[in-house]
Coordinates of C-alpha atoms in Angstrom, one line a residue:
M391 CA -5.4 12.6 -9.2
R392 CA -2.6 14.5 -7.3
I393 CA -1.9 18.1 -8.3
E394 CA 1.7 17.5 -7.5
S395 CA 1.8 14.6 -10.0
L396 CA 0.6 16.9 -12.7
R397 CA 3.3 19.5 -11.8
E398 CA 5.9 16.7 -12.0
F399 CA 4.6 15.6 -15.4
V400 CA 4.8 19.2 -16.7
E401 CA 8.4 19.5 -15.4
L402 CA 9.3 16.2 -17.0
G403 CA 7.7 17.3 -20.3
H404 CA 10.0 20.4 -20.3
S405 CA 13.2 18.7 -19.3
L406 CA 12.6 15.3 -21.0
S407 CA 14.9 13.8 -18.3
Y408 CA 13.8 11.8 -15.2
S409 CA 17.1 12.5 -13.5
K410 CA 17.0 16.3 -14.1
T411 CA 13.4 16.5 -13.1
A412 CA 13.9 14.5 -9.9
Q413 CA 16.9 16.7 -8.9
R414 CA 14.9 19.9 -9.5
L415 CA 12.0 18.7 -7.5
F416 CA 14.1 17.1 -4.7
L417 CA 12.6 13.6 -5.4
S418 CA 14.3 10.3 -6.0
R419 CA 14.2 9.1 -9.6
A420 CA 12.2 6.0 -8.5
T421 CA 9.6 8.2 -6.7
L422 CA 9.1 10.4 -9.8
A423 CA 8.8 7.4 -12.1
G424 CA 6.3 5.9 -9.8
H425 CA 4.2 9.1 -9.8
I426 CA 4.2 9.2 -13.6
S427 CA 3.3 5.6 -13.8
E428 CA 0.3 6.1 -11.4
L429 CA -0.8 9.1 -13.6
E430 CA -0.7 6.9 -16.7
K431 CA -2.8 4.2 -14.9
E432 CA -5.4 6.7 -13.9
L433 CA -5.6 8.0 -17.5
G434 CA -5.5 4.6 -19.1
C435 CA -2.7 5.5 -21.6
R436 CA 1.0 6.0 -21.9
L437 CA 2.2 9.6 -21.6
V438 CA 6.0 9.0 -22.0
K439 CA 8.3 6.7 -23.8
G440 CA 11.5 5.4 -22.2
G441 CA 14.9 6.4 -23.3
S442 CA 17.3 9.3 -23.0
P443 CA 16.0 11.8 -23.6
V444 CA 12.4 10.9 -22.6
E445 CA 9.8 11.2 -25.4
L446 CA 6.2 12.2 -24.9
T447 CA 3.6 10.1 -26.7
E448 CA 1.0 11.8 -28.8
A449 CA -1.4 11.6 -25.9
G450 CA 1.3 12.9 -23.6
A451 CA 1.9 16.0 -25.7
V452 CA -1.8 16.8 -25.8
F453 CA -2.1 16.2 -22.0
L454 CA 1.0 18.4 -21.3
S455 CA -0.6 21.4 -23.2
D456 CA -3.9 21.1 -21.4
V457 CA -2.4 20.5 -18.0
K458 CA -0.3 23.6 -18.2
D459 CA -3.4 25.6 -18.8
I460 CA -5.3 23.9 -16.0
L461 CA -2.5 24.4 -13.5
S462 CA -2.2 28.1 -14.4
R463 CA -5.9 28.6 -13.7
F464 CA -5.7 26.4 -10.6
D465 CA -2.8 28.5 -9.2
Y466 CA -4.7 31.7 -9.9
A467 CA -7.8 30.4 -8.2
C468 CA -5.8 29.4 -5.1
E469 CA -4.1 32.8 -4.9
V470 CA -7.4 34.7 -5.2
T471 CA -8.9 32.4 -2.4
R472 CA -5.9 33.0 -0.2
V473 CA -6.1 36.8 -0.6
V474 CA -9.8 36.7 0.3
A475 CA -9.2 34.4 3.3
R476 CA -6.3 36.5 4.6
S477 CA -8.4 39.7 4.4
K478 CA -10.8 38.1 6.9
E479 CA -8.1 36.7 9.3
P480 CA -6.8 38.4 12.4
S481 CA -3.7 40.4 11.7
S482 CA -1.1 38.1 13.2
V483 CA 2.2 37.0 11.7
R484 CA 2.6 33.2 11.3
I485 CA 6.1 32.0 11.9
A486 CA 7.5 28.5 11.2
Y487 CA 10.9 27.9 12.8
N488 CA 12.7 24.7 12.0
Y489 CA 14.8 23.3 15.0
A490 CA 14.1 26.3 17.2
H491 CA 15.5 26.9 20.6
P492 CA 12.5 26.5 23.0
N493 CA 13.0 30.0 24.4
I494 CA 12.9 31.7 21.0
F495 CA 9.2 32.3 20.8
A496 CA 9.0 33.9 24.2
A497 CA 12.0 36.1 23.1
F498 CA 10.2 37.1 20.0
L499 CA 7.1 38.1 21.9
A500 CA 9.2 40.1 24.3
H501 CA 10.8 42.1 21.6
T502 CA 8.0 43.0 19.2
S503 CA 4.5 44.5 19.5
V504 CA 3.4 42.5 16.4
P505 CA 0.9 39.7 17.2
L506 CA 2.5 36.4 16.4
T507 CA 1.3 32.8 15.8
F508 CA 3.7 29.9 15.6
A509 CA 3.0 27.3 13.0
S510 CA 4.5 24.1 11.6
N511 CA 6.3 24.1 8.3
D512 CA 5.1 21.3 6.0
I513 CA 7.8 20.5 3.4
S514 CA 6.5 17.0 2.5
S515 CA 5.8 18.0 -1.1
S516 CA 7.5 21.3 -1.7
F517 CA 10.3 23.1 0.2
F518 CA 8.6 26.5 -0.1
G519 CA 5.0 25.1 -0.1
S520 CA 3.9 26.6 3.3
L521 CA 5.0 30.1 2.2
V522 CA 3.6 29.8 -1.4
D523 CA 0.3 28.4 -0.1
G524 CA 0.0 31.2 2.5
D525 CA 0.0 28.8 5.5
V526 CA 2.9 30.7 7.1
D527 CA 4.3 34.2 6.5
I528 CA 8.0 33.6 7.6
V529 CA 10.1 30.5 7.8
I530 CA 13.4 30.4 9.7
N531 CA 15.6 27.6 8.6
F532 CA 19.2 26.6 7.7
D533 CA 20.7 28.6 4.9
Y534 CA 20.5 26.5 1.7
S535 CA 21.5 29.3 -0.6
G536 CA 24.4 27.3 -1.9
N537 CA 22.0 24.8 -3.5
E538 CA 21.5 26.1 -7.0
A539 CA 18.4 24.1 -7.8
L540 CA 16.6 25.3 -4.6
M541 CA 17.6 28.9 -5.3
Q542 CA 16.1 28.6 -8.8
E543 CA 12.9 27.3 -7.3
A544 CA 12.9 30.2 -4.9
K545 CA 13.2 32.7 -7.7
R546 CA 10.5 31.0 -9.7
V547 CA 7.9 31.1 -6.9
G548 CA 8.9 34.6 -5.6
I549 CA 10.8 33.8 -2.4
E550 CA 13.7 35.7 -0.8
C551 CA 15.6 35.5 2.5
F552 CA 18.0 37.3 4.7
S553 CA 20.6 36.1 7.3
T554 CA 19.6 35.6 10.9
G555 CA 23.1 34.7 12.1
T556 CA 24.4 31.2 12.8
H557 CA 22.8 28.1 14.3
P558 CA 24.9 25.9 16.6
L559 CA 25.3 22.2 15.8
A560 CA 26.5 19.1 17.5
F561 CA 27.4 15.6 16.3
Y562 CA 26.7 12.4 18.3
T563 CA 28.3 9.0 17.9
S564 CA 28.7 5.8 20.0
K565 CA 31.2 5.4 22.7
E566 CA 32.4 2.3 20.7
S567 CA 33.5 4.6 17.9
S568 CA 37.2 4.7 17.1
L569 CA 37.0 8.5 17.5
A570 CA 35.1 8.6 20.8
A571 CA 38.2 8.9 23.0
R572 CA 39.2 12.2 21.4
V573 CA 35.7 13.5 20.5
D574 CA 36.5 17.0 21.8
S575 CA 39.6 17.5 19.6
L576 CA 38.4 16.4 16.2
C577 CA 39.4 17.9 12.9
T578 CA 38.0 17.7 9.3
E579 CA 40.3 14.8 8.4
D580 CA 38.9 12.6 11.2
F581 CA 35.5 12.4 9.4
A582 CA 37.1 10.9 6.3
N583 CA 35.3 7.6 5.5
Q584 CA 32.9 8.1 8.4
V585 CA 29.1 7.5 8.0
M586 CA 26.7 10.4 8.8
I587 CA 23.0 9.9 9.3
V588 CA 20.8 12.5 7.6
P589 CA 17.1 13.0 7.6
A590 CA 15.3 11.1 4.8
G591 CA 12.9 12.8 2.4
I592 CA 13.2 16.3 0.9
Y593 CA 15.9 17.4 3.4
H594 CA 18.2 14.6 2.5
A595 CA 20.3 16.3 -0.2
L596 CA 20.0 19.7 1.4
M597 CA 21.4 18.4 4.8
K598 CA 24.2 16.6 3.0
D599 CA 25.3 20.0 1.6
I600 CA 25.0 21.7 5.0
I601 CA 27.0 18.9 6.8
L602 CA 29.7 18.8 4.2
E603 CA 30.2 22.6 4.4
V604 CA 30.2 22.6 8.2
L605 CA 32.7 19.7 8.4
G606 CA 35.0 21.2 5.8
H607 CA 34.3 18.6 3.1
P608 CA 36.1 15.6 4.5
A609 CA 37.1 12.9 2.0
D610 CA 34.6 10.1 1.3
L611 CA 32.1 11.0 4.0
R612 CA 29.2 8.7 3.4
F613 CA 25.5 9.4 4.2
K614 CA 22.7 7.2 5.4
P615 CA 19.1 8.5 5.4
E616 CA 16.9 7.9 8.4
I617 CA 13.5 9.2 9.6
I618 CA 14.4 12.1 11.9
R619 CA 11.5 14.3 12.5
N620 CA 12.6 15.7 15.8
A621 CA 15.2 15.4 18.6
E622 CA 13.3 12.5 20.2
D623 CA 13.9 10.4 17.1
S624 CA 17.6 10.4 17.8
L625 CA 16.9 8.5 21.0
V626 CA 16.1 5.3 19.1
L627 CA 18.9 5.5 16.5
D628 CA 21.5 2.7 16.6
L629 CA 24.6 4.7 16.0
K630 CA 27.5 2.2 16.5
N631 CA 30.2 3.7 14.3
R632 CA 27.9 6.2 12.7
W633 CA 27.3 9.9 13.4
C634 CA 24.1 11.8 13.9
P635 CA 23.8 15.6 13.7
S636 CA 21.8 17.4 16.3
L637 CA 19.8 19.9 14.4
I638 CA 18.7 21.8 17.5
E639 CA 20.7 23.9 20.0
A640 CA 23.3 21.5 21.6
S641 CA 22.3 22.0 25.2
V642 CA 18.6 21.3 24.3
A643 CA 19.6 18.1 22.5
D644 CA 21.6 17.0 25.5
N645 CA 18.4 17.0 27.6
Y646 CA 16.7 14.7 25.1
L647 CA 19.7 12.4 25.1
K648 CA 20.3 12.0 28.8
S649 CA 19.1 8.5 28.7
R650 CA 21.6 7.5 26.0
S651 CA 24.7 6.7 28.2
D652 CA 26.1 4.9 25.1
L653 CA 26.7 8.1 23.2
V654 CA 29.2 10.9 23.2
R655 CA 28.9 14.2 21.4
T656 CA 31.1 17.1 20.1
D657 CA 30.2 20.6 19.3
R658 CA 33.7 21.6 18.3
L659 CA 35.7 20.9 15.1
N660 CA 39.2 22.2 14.2
G661 CA 39.3 23.9 17.6
A662 CA 36.2 26.0 17.0
K663 CA 32.5 25.7 17.8
I664 CA 30.4 24.1 15.1
A665 CA 27.7 26.3 13.6
S666 CA 25.7 26.7 10.3
P667 CA 24.3 29.9 8.7
Q668 CA 20.5 30.5 9.2
V669 CA 18.0 32.6 7.3
A670 CA 14.5 34.0 7.5
I671 CA 12.6 33.2 4.4
H672 CA 9.5 35.1 3.2
R673 CA 7.5 35.9 0.0
K674 CA 9.1 38.6 -2.1
D675 CA 5.8 40.3 -2.8
E676 CA 4.8 40.4 0.9
S677 CA 2.7 43.5 1.6
R678 CA 0.9 43.0 4.9
P679 CA 2.1 45.8 7.2
E680 CA 2.4 43.6 10.3
V681 CA 4.6 41.1 8.4
L682 CA 6.8 43.8 7.0
R683 CA 7.0 45.4 10.5
F684 CA 8.1 42.0 12.1
L685 CA 10.7 41.4 9.4
E686 CA 12.2 44.8 10.3
D687 CA 12.1 43.8 14.0
L688 CA 13.8 40.6 13.1
R689 CA 16.6 42.4 11.3
D690 CA 17.1 44.7 14.2
L691 CA 17.3 41.8 16.7
V692 CA 19.9 40.0 14.5
A693 CA 21.9 43.3 14.4
Q694 CA 21.7 43.6 18.1
Y695 CA 22.3 40.0 19.3
G696 CA 24.2 38.6 16.3
S697 CA 22.0 35.6 15.9
L698 CA 18.5 34.3 17.0
T699 CA 20.2 31.6 19.1
A700 CA 22.0 34.4 21.1
L701 CA 18.6 36.2 21.4
A702 CA 17.0 33.0 22.8
T703 CA 19.8 32.3 25.3
T704 CA 20.2 35.8 26.7
S705 CA 16.5 37.0 26.8

């Protein structure tokens, strides 16, 4: 029985709405319904009745009360375990950096005396999971503060962030596209009725928000989810008349895409370079001295260079 399925059931028991619960947890409605159905099969009984709003069965109401208590004790046990484990670990700061410039880690090491470890950021089940679970200390990612549901989740689990400047973006399309001939002089209106590829999964809705903001909210821009885990995945995309955002620094993406002679790219829109805000995310109750020291170093670097991308390209 999955812990996450239990959490999803508790959320559904509170909201009594599949749609609201799915939106809050960044799942599709079908995925959420499937998880609840699997839970019912494991238990051998119905937990919810269909309809709007959803109704809990008698068994579901009893299960909800007990599961809330179980999850509370489980979370407490996990936190105690993490505290004990961290007290035995070397005092290094673990950083996860989504779509980082390859020079950024060397730049960090050159500008701080704090021991650093670079880690992956697993967001397969929860956007803030790596931080909450103690797998990483700091995550550097796109600024999703405009997403109300995500910010409510950050507040609930004790996460906060600060700006680290902007992150450059580029957009790729096929040379067969009607816009290819003037790809360096595009404006917001040109993206009306275009199709934009975005990563599937938990990032889907969040990247839609970022792209719409970056492009100035063009009319009727459509989105198609694809599995895009890294820049190499872009090499196998069949773009035709669709667009694909490069989520890493443009010159680095170009190196990955040298073999794609069928593509053109732009990193300018409305006469200006395309960029998106970026943030450093960390636990609000962070108390480890080395983590707090590196957070201060990070703020100083942003103040000096303007952005972490600038730090990586000038160091």
